[in-house]
Amino acid sequence: MTEGLRERKKRQTRQRISEVATALFVERGFDHVTIAEVAEAAEVSVNTVYNYFASKEDLVLPPEEASPQRLADMVRARPPGQPAVRAVLEHLREEVRRRERRLGLTEGFGRVLEMMRATPTLTARLEDLGREMTDALAACLAEETGAAPDDPLPRVVAWHVGCLHALLLTEIARRTAAGQDTGEIAGEVLRLLDVAEDVLGERMLGYAVREGETCSE
């Protein structure tokens, strides 16, 4: 569906506020910048900032980029005939190739990463988010496969996928902090995903082949 003028303006305003806020946080530290200062720098009202972002942390980790449903959504979107874990692997590969911002594969992310690591509320938010992603994926897999409540398999599969996702982000962060450019990092992360696929094995890779409708949110 084509984006209308109103939707485009809202998206552009949201993006500008987030970019202005992130620049201020990097320059002065997350805890030393107020929402009022973000609003002033972005030339909007405080109410407008809160209309787009429910919390200060959302300015750095927007819900559409840092959603608890992220991994489950990759599974829901897969085509018929594709297993769940392979769908996640292919989705992650595409994000790496596109140098997605949500993975940190953008120029200047190193300074943003340093700011986030220095902010306890943001690091705690990331840890909670990782757990929520794994839980949501486990629930999705259990629903789709019709697993019994006491069946551990959906949770085991989700745990492996969640750990792989966390490893990917950690590797990007490590290489970013070491000063590698995004192209080099992307190549190494793609290689990491290939190795992970080899290690996971066919039982994991062939789990939960989509036959019809996928799990609901």
GROMACS .gro file of C-alpha atoms in nm:
model
  217
    1MET     CA    1   0.000   0.000   0.000
    2THR     CA    2   0.133   0.344  -0.096
    3GLU     CA    3   0.227   0.569   0.195
    4GLY     CA    4   0.003   0.876   0.212
    5LEU     CA    5   0.124   1.231   0.273
    6ARG     CA    6   0.001   1.232   0.635
    7GLU     CA    7   0.173   0.901   0.713
    8ARG     CA    8   0.495   1.016   0.546
    9LYS     CA    9   0.502   1.338   0.747
   10LYS     CA   10   0.442   1.147   1.069
   11ARG     CA   11   0.721   0.902   0.986
   12GLN     CA   12   0.960   1.185   0.901
   13THR     CA   13   0.876   1.371   1.223
   14ARG     CA   14   0.927   1.056   1.428
   15GLN     CA   15   1.260   0.986   1.259
   16ARG     CA   16   1.380   1.344   1.307
   17ILE     CA   17   1.295   1.342   1.678
   18SER     CA   18   1.477   1.010   1.727
   19GLU     CA   19   1.785   1.126   1.536
   20VAL     CA   20   1.803   1.457   1.722
   21ALA     CA   21   1.760   1.282   2.057
   22THR     CA   22   2.025   1.023   1.982
   23ALA     CA   23   2.273   1.292   1.876
   24LEU     CA   24   2.215   1.477   2.205
   25PHE     CA   25   2.248   1.157   2.408
   26VAL     CA   26   2.577   1.073   2.235
   27GLU     CA   27   2.711   1.423   2.290
   28ARG     CA   28   2.608   1.473   2.653
   29GLY     CA   29   2.504   1.133   2.790
   30PHE     CA   30   2.156   0.981   2.809
   31ASP     CA   31   2.091   1.082   3.170
   32HIS     CA   32   2.198   1.443   3.113
   33VAL     CA   33   1.943   1.525   2.842
   34THR     CA   34   1.577   1.599   2.919
   35ILE     CA   35   1.275   1.539   2.700
   36ALA     CA   36   1.221   1.917   2.699
   37GLU     CA   37   1.569   1.965   2.553
   38VAL     CA   38   1.501   1.702   2.288
   39ALA     CA   39   1.176   1.877   2.196
   40GLU     CA   40   1.347   2.214   2.170
   41ALA     CA   41   1.628   2.080   1.951
   42ALA     CA   42   1.381   1.897   1.726
   43GLU     CA   43   1.158   2.208   1.711
   44VAL     CA   44   0.849   2.030   1.840
   45SER     CA   45   0.653   2.038   2.166
   46VAL     CA   46   0.714   1.806   2.460
   47ASN     CA   47   0.367   1.662   2.401
   48THR     CA   48   0.463   1.582   2.042
   49VAL     CA   49   0.768   1.387   2.159
   50TYR     CA   50   0.549   1.184   2.396
   51ASN     CA   51   0.291   1.130   2.121
   52TYR     CA   52   0.557   0.947   1.921
   53PHE     CA   53   0.763   0.795   2.204
   54ALA     CA   54   0.611   0.661   2.525
   55SER     CA   55   0.939   0.675   2.716
   56LYS     CA   56   1.281   0.833   2.695
   57GLU     CA   57   1.436   0.490   2.625
   58ASP     CA   58   1.208   0.454   2.320
   59LEU     CA   59   1.395   0.743   2.159
   60VAL     CA   60   1.703   0.520   2.137
   61LEU     CA   61   1.524   0.185   2.105
   62PRO     CA   62   1.205   0.256   1.904
   63PRO     CA   63   0.944  -0.019   1.951
   64GLU     CA   64   0.922  -0.083   1.577
   65GLU     CA   65   1.295  -0.162   1.572
   66ALA     CA   66   1.324  -0.320   1.917
   67SER     CA   67   1.002  -0.519   1.948
   68PRO     CA   68   0.957  -0.823   2.174
   69GLN     CA   69   0.779  -0.980   1.875
   70ARG     CA   70   1.081  -0.938   1.645
   71LEU     CA   71   1.180  -1.307   1.617
   72ALA     CA   72   0.822  -1.431   1.625
   73ASP     CA   73   0.734  -1.191   1.343
   74MET     CA   74   1.008  -1.343   1.128
   75VAL     CA   75   0.845  -1.682   1.179
   76ARG     CA   76   0.495  -1.551   1.110
   77ALA     CA   77   0.607  -1.394   0.781
   78ARG     CA   78   0.767  -1.706   0.633
   79PRO     CA   79   0.620  -1.865   0.320
   80PRO     CA   80   0.457  -2.211   0.311
   81GLY     CA   81   0.708  -2.494   0.314
   82GLN     CA   82   0.976  -2.304   0.510
   83PRO     CA   83   1.080  -2.417   0.860
   84ALA     CA   84   1.083  -2.161   1.139
   85VAL     CA   85   1.457  -2.148   1.215
   86ARG     CA   86   1.556  -2.127   0.849
   87ALA     CA   87   1.314  -1.836   0.813
   88VAL     CA   88   1.488  -1.650   1.095
   89LEU     CA   89   1.831  -1.719   0.947
   90GLU     CA   90   1.728  -1.591   0.605
   91HIS     CA   91   1.565  -1.282   0.753
   92LEU     CA   92   1.879  -1.201   0.953
   93ARG     CA   93   2.096  -1.247   0.645
   94GLU     CA   94   1.880  -1.001   0.451
   95GLU     CA   95   1.903  -0.746   0.734
   96VAL     CA   96   2.282  -0.779   0.735
   97ARG     CA   97   2.301  -0.737   0.357
   98ARG     CA   98   2.085  -0.424   0.379
   99ARG     CA   99   2.301  -0.287   0.665
  100GLU     CA  100   1.993  -0.246   0.884
  101ARG     CA  101   2.003   0.021   1.152
  102ARG     CA  102   1.836  -0.216   1.400
  103LEU     CA  103   2.149  -0.433   1.385
  104GLY     CA  104   2.383  -0.138   1.433
  105LEU     CA  105   2.525  -0.169   1.081
  106THR     CA  106   2.530   0.204   1.014
  107GLU     CA  107   2.810   0.459   1.012
  108GLY     CA  108   2.852   0.631   1.348
  109PHE     CA  109   2.691   0.351   1.548
  110GLY     CA  110   3.009   0.310   1.752
  111ARG     CA  111   2.944   0.627   1.951
  112VAL     CA  112   2.579   0.532   1.999
  113LEU     CA  113   2.691   0.194   2.130
  114GLU     CA  114   2.929   0.357   2.379
  115MET     CA  115   2.645   0.578   2.503
  116MET     CA  116   2.412   0.281   2.546
  117ARG     CA  117   2.673   0.076   2.731
  118ALA     CA  118   2.724   0.368   2.971
  119THR     CA  119   2.350   0.387   3.049
  120PRO     CA  120   2.222   0.120   3.293
  121THR     CA  121   1.857   0.172   3.199
  122LEU     CA  122   1.933   0.108   2.831
  123THR     CA  123   2.147  -0.200   2.894
  124ALA     CA  124   1.875  -0.338   3.123
  125ARG     CA  125   1.617  -0.266   2.855
  126LEU     CA  126   1.820  -0.465   2.603
  127GLU     CA  127   1.853  -0.761   2.840
  128ASP     CA  128   1.479  -0.762   2.910
  129LEU     CA  129   1.407  -0.733   2.540
  130GLY     CA  130   1.618  -1.038   2.461
  131ARG     CA  131   1.422  -1.247   2.712
  132GLU     CA  132   1.089  -1.117   2.583
  133MET     CA  133   1.184  -1.201   2.223
  134THR     CA  134   1.268  -1.559   2.320
  135ASP     CA  135   0.947  -1.600   2.521
  136ALA     CA  136   0.734  -1.462   2.237
  137LEU     CA  137   0.902  -1.693   1.987
  138ALA     CA  138   0.849  -1.996   2.213
  139ALA     CA  139   0.479  -1.911   2.248
  140CYS     CA  140   0.447  -1.866   1.872
  141LEU     CA  141   0.615  -2.200   1.797
  142ALA     CA  142   0.406  -2.382   2.058
  143GLU     CA  143   0.084  -2.240   1.916
  144GLU     CA  144   0.174  -2.315   1.556
  145THR     CA  145   0.290  -2.672   1.618
  146GLY     CA  146   0.012  -2.752   1.865
  147ALA     CA  147   0.266  -2.848   2.129
  148ALA     CA  148   0.139  -2.960   2.468
  149PRO     CA  149   0.190  -2.713   2.756
  150ASP     CA  150   0.457  -2.936   2.909
  151ASP     CA  151   0.642  -2.993   2.579
  152PRO     CA  152   0.987  -2.829   2.616
  153LEU     CA  153   1.072  -2.837   2.244
  154PRO     CA  154   0.933  -2.494   2.146
  155ARG     CA  155   1.120  -2.334   2.437
  156VAL     CA  156   1.443  -2.516   2.349
  157VAL     CA  157   1.424  -2.407   1.985
  158ALA     CA  158   1.337  -2.050   2.083
  159TRP     CA  159   1.628  -2.043   2.329
  160HIS     CA  160   1.875  -2.146   2.058
  161VAL     CA  161   1.738  -1.886   1.817
  162GLY     CA  162   1.742  -1.617   2.087
  163CYS     CA  163   2.103  -1.699   2.175
  164LEU     CA  164   2.203  -1.682   1.809
  165HIS     CA  165   2.033  -1.344   1.771
  166ALA     CA  166   2.213  -1.217   2.083
  167LEU     CA  167   2.544  -1.353   1.952
  168LEU     CA  168   2.495  -1.172   1.622
  169LEU     CA  169   2.434  -0.840   1.799
  170THR     CA  170   2.728  -0.897   2.034
  171GLU     CA  171   2.959  -0.970   1.741
  172ILE     CA  172   2.850  -0.654   1.562
  173ALA     CA  173   2.902  -0.452   1.880
  174ARG     CA  174   3.247  -0.605   1.941
  175ARG     CA  175   3.366  -0.537   1.589
  176THR     CA  176   3.216  -0.187   1.589
  177ALA     CA  177   3.401  -0.105   1.911
  178ALA     CA  178   3.721  -0.234   1.750
  179GLY     CA  179   3.680   0.018   1.468
  180GLN     CA  180   3.595  -0.213   1.179
  181ASP     CA  181   3.387  -0.066   0.897
  182THR     CA  182   3.032  -0.182   0.835
  183GLY     CA  183   3.118  -0.369   0.514
  184GLU     CA  184   3.380  -0.581   0.686
  185ILE     CA  185   3.151  -0.642   0.984
  186ALA     CA  186   2.865  -0.748   0.758
  187GLY     CA  187   3.087  -1.002   0.583
  188GLU     CA  188   3.201  -1.154   0.910
  189VAL     CA  189   2.848  -1.169   1.049
  190LEU     CA  190   2.723  -1.347   0.737
  191ARG     CA  191   3.000  -1.599   0.788
  192LEU     CA  192   2.890  -1.640   1.151
  193LEU     CA  193   2.534  -1.717   1.038
  194ASP     CA  194   2.664  -1.978   0.794
  195VAL     CA  195   2.861  -2.149   1.072
  196ALA     CA  196   2.560  -2.135   1.303
  197GLU     CA  197   2.344  -2.300   1.038
  198ASP     CA  198   2.596  -2.583   1.004
  199VAL     CA  199   2.606  -2.636   1.380
  200LEU     CA  200   2.231  -2.630   1.445
  201GLY     CA  201   2.159  -2.955   1.263
  202GLU     CA  202   1.864  -3.076   1.062
  203ARG     CA  203   1.626  -3.139   1.352
  204MET     CA  204   1.646  -2.774   1.453
  205LEU     CA  205   1.657  -2.640   1.098
  206GLY     CA  206   1.362  -2.853   0.988
  207TYR     CA  207   1.140  -2.773   1.287
  208ALA     CA  208   0.794  -2.617   1.240
  209VAL     CA  209   0.756  -2.620   0.863
  210ARG     CA  210   0.481  -2.381   0.769
  211GLU     CA  211   0.180  -2.558   0.619
  212GLY     CA  212  -0.094  -2.298   0.648
  213GLU     CA  213  -0.172  -2.009   0.877
  214THR     CA  214   0.102  -1.908   1.118
  215CYS     CA  215   0.066  -1.825   1.485
  216SER     CA  216  -0.123  -1.515   1.596
  217GLU     CA  217   0.031  -1.226   1.786
   0.00000   0.00000   0.00000
